[in-house]
CSV table of N, CA, C and O in Angstrom, one decimal:
chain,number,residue,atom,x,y,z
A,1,UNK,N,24.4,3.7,10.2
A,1,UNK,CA,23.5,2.6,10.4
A,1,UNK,C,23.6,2.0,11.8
A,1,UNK,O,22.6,2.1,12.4
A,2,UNK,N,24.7,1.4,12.6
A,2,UNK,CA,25.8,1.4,13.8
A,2,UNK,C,24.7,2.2,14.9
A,2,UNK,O,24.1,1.7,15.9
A,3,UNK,N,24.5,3.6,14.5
A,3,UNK,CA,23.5,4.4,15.3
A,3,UNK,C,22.8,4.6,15.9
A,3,UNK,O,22.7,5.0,17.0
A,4,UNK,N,21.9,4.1,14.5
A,4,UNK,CA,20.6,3.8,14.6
A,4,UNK,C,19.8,2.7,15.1
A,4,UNK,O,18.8,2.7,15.8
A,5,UNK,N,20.7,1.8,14.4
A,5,UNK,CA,20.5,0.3,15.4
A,5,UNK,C,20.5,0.3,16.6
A,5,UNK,O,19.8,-0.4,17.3
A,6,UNK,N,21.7,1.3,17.1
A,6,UNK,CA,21.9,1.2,19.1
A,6,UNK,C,20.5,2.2,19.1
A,6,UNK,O,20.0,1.9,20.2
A,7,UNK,N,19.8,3.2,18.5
A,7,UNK,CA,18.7,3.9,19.2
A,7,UNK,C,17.5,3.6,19.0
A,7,UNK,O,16.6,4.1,19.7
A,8,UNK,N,17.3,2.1,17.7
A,8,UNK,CA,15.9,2.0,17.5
A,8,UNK,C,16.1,0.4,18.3
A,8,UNK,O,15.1,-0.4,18.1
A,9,UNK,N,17.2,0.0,19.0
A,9,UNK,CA,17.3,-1.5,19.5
A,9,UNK,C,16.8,-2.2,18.6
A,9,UNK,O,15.8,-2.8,18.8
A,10,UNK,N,17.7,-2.3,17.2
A,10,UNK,CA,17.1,-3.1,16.3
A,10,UNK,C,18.4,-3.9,16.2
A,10,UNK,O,19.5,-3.4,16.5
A,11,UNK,N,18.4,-5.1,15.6
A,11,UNK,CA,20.0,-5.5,15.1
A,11,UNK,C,19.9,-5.4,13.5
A,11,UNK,O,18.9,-5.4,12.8
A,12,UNK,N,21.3,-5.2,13.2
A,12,UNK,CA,21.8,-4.5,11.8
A,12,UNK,C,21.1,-5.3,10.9
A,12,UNK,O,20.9,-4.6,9.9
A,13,UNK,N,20.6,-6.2,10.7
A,13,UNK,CA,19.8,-7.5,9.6
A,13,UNK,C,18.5,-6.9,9.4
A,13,UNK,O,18.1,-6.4,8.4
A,14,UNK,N,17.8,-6.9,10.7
A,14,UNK,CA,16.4,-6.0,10.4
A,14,UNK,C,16.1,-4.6,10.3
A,14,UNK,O,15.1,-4.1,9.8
A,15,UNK,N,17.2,-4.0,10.9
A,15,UNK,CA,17.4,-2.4,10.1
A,15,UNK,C,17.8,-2.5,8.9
A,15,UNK,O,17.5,-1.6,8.1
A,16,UNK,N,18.5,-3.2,8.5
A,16,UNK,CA,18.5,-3.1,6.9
A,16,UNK,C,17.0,-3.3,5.8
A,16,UNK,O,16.6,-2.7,4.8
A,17,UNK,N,16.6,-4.2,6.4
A,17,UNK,CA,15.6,-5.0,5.8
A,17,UNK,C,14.5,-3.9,6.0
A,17,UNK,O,13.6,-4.1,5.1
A,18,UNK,N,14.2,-3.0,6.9
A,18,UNK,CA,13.3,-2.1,7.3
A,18,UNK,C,13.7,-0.5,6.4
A,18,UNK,O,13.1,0.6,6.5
A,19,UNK,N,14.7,-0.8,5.9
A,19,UNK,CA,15.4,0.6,5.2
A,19,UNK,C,15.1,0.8,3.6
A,19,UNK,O,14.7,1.7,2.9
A,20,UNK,N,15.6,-0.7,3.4
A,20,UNK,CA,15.2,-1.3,2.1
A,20,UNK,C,13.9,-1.1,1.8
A,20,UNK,O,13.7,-0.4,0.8
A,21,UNK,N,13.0,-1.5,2.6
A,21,UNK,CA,11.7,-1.7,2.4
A,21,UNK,C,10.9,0.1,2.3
A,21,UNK,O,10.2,0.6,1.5
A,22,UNK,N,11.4,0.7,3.2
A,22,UNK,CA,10.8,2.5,3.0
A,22,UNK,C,11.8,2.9,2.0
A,22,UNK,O,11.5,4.1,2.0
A,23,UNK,N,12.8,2.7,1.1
A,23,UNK,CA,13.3,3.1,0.5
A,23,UNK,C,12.9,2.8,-0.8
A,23,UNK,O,12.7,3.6,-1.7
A,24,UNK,N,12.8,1.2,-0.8
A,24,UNK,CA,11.6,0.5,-1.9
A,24,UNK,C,10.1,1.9,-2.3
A,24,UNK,O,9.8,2.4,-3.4
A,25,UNK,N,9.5,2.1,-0.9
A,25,UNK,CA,8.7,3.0,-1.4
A,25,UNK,C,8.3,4.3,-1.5
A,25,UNK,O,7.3,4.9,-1.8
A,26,UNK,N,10.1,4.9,-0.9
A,26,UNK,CA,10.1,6.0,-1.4
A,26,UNK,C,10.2,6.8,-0.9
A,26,UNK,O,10.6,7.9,-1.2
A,27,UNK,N,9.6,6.1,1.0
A,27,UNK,CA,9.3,7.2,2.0
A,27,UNK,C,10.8,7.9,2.7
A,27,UNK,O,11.0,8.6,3.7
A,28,UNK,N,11.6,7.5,2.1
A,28,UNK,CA,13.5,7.7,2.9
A,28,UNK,C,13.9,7.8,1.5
A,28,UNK,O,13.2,7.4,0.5
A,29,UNK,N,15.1,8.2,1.5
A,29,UNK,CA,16.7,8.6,0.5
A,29,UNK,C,17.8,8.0,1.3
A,29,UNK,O,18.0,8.6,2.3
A,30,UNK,N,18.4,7.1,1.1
A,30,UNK,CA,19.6,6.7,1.3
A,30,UNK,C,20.3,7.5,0.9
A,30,UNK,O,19.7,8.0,0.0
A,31,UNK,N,21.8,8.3,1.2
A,31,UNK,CA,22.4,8.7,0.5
A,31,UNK,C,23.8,7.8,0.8
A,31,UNK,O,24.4,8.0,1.9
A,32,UNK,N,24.3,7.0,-0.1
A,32,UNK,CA,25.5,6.5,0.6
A,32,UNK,C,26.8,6.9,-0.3
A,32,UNK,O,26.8,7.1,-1.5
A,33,UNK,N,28.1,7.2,1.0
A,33,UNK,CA,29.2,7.6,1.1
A,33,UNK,C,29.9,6.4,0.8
A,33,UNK,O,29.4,5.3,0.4
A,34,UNK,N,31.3,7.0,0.9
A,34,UNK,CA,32.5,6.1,1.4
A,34,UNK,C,32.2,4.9,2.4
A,34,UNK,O,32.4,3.8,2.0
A,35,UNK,N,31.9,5.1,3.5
A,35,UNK,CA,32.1,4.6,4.8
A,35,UNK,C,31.0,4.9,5.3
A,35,UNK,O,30.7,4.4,6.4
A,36,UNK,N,30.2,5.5,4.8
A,36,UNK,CA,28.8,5.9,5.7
A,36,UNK,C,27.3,5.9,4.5
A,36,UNK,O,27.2,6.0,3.3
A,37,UNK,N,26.4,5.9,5.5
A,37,UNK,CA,25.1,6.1,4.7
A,37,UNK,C,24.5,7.5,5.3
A,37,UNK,O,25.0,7.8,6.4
A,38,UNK,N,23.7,8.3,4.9
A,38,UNK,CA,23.0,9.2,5.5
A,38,UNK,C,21.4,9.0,5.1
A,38,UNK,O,21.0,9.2,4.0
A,39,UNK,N,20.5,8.6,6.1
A,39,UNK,CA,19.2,8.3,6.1
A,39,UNK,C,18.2,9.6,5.6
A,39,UNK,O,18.5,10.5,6.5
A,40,UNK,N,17.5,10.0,5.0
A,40,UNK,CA,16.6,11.1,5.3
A,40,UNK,C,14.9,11.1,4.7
A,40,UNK,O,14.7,10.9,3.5
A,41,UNK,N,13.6,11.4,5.6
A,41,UNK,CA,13.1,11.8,5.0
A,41,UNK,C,12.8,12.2,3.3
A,41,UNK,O,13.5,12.8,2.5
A,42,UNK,N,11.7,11.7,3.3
A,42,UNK,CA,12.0,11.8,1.0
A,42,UNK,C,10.7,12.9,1.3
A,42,UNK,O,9.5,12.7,1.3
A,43,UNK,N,11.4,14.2,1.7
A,43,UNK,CA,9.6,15.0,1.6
A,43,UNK,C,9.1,15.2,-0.5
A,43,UNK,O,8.1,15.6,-1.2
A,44,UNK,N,10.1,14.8,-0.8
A,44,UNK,CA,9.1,14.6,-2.8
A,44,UNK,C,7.7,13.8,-2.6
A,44,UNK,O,6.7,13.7,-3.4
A,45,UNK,N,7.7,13.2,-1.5
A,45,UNK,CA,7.0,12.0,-1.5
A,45,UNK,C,5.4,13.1,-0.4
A,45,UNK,O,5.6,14.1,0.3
A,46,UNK,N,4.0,12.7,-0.8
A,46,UNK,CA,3.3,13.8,-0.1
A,46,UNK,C,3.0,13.0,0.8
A,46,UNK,O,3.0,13.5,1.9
A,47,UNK,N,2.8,11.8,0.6
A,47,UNK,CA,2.5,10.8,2.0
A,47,UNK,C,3.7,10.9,2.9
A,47,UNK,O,3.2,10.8,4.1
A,48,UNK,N,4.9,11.0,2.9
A,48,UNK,CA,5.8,11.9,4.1
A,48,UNK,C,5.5,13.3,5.1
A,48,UNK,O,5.6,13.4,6.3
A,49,UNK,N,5.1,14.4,3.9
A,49,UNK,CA,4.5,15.1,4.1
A,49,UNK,C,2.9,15.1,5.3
A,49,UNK,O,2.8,15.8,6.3
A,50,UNK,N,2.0,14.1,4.8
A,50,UNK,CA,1.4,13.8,5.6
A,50,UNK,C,1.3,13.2,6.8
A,50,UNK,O,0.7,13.7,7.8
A,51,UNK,N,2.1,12.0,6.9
A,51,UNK,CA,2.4,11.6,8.6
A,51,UNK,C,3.5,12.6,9.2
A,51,UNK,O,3.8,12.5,10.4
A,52,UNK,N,4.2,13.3,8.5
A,52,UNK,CA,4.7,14.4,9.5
A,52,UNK,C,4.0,15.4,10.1
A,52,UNK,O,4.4,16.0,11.1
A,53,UNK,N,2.8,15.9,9.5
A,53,UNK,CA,1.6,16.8,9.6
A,53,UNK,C,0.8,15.9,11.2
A,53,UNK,O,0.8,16.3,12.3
A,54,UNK,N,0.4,14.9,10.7
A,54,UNK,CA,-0.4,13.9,11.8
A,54,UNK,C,1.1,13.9,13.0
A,54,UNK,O,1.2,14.7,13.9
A,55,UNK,N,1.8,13.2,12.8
A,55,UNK,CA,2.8,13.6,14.2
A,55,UNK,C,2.8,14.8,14.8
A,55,UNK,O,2.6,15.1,16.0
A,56,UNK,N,3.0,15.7,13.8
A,56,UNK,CA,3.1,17.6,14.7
A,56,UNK,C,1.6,17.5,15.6
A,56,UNK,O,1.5,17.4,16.8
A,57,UNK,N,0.3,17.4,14.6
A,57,UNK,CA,-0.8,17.4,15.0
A,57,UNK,C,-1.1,16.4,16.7
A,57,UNK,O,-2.0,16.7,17.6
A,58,UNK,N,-0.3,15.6,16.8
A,58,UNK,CA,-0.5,13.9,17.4
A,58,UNK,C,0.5,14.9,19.1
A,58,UNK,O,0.5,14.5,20.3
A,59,UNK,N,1.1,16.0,18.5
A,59,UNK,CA,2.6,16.3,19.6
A,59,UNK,C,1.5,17.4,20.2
A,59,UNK,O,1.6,17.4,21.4
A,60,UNK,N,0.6,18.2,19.8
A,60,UNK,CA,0.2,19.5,20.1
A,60,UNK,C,-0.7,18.9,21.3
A,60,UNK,O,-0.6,19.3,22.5
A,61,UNK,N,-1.8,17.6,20.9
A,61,UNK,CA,-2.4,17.2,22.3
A,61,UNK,C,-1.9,16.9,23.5
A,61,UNK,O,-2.6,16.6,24.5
């Protein structure tokens, strides 16, 4: 989380609150450790599927 916060310049309160909230609907998997979390894409989800399709699409122009 530490990480991510230094790469998305967010502080730790609203990255959480931002994690919660796509996790709430599904679009991320938390996976939490010991000491650590691991964030990922929920491709179960088809609306994931789809704005990763629109980004590749959005990278080619």
């Amino acid at each position: 989380m530490s990480k991510l916060a230094k790469e998305t310049k967010l502080n730790y309160s609203t990255l959480l609150k931002y994690i919660e909230i796509l996790e709430h609907k599904k679009l991320i998997e938390v996976i939490r450790g010991d000491r650590s979390k691991i964030i990922r894409l929920n491709y179960a989800n088809p609306k994931v599927i789809i704005l990763k399709n629109l980004f590749e699409e959005l990278e080619d122009i």
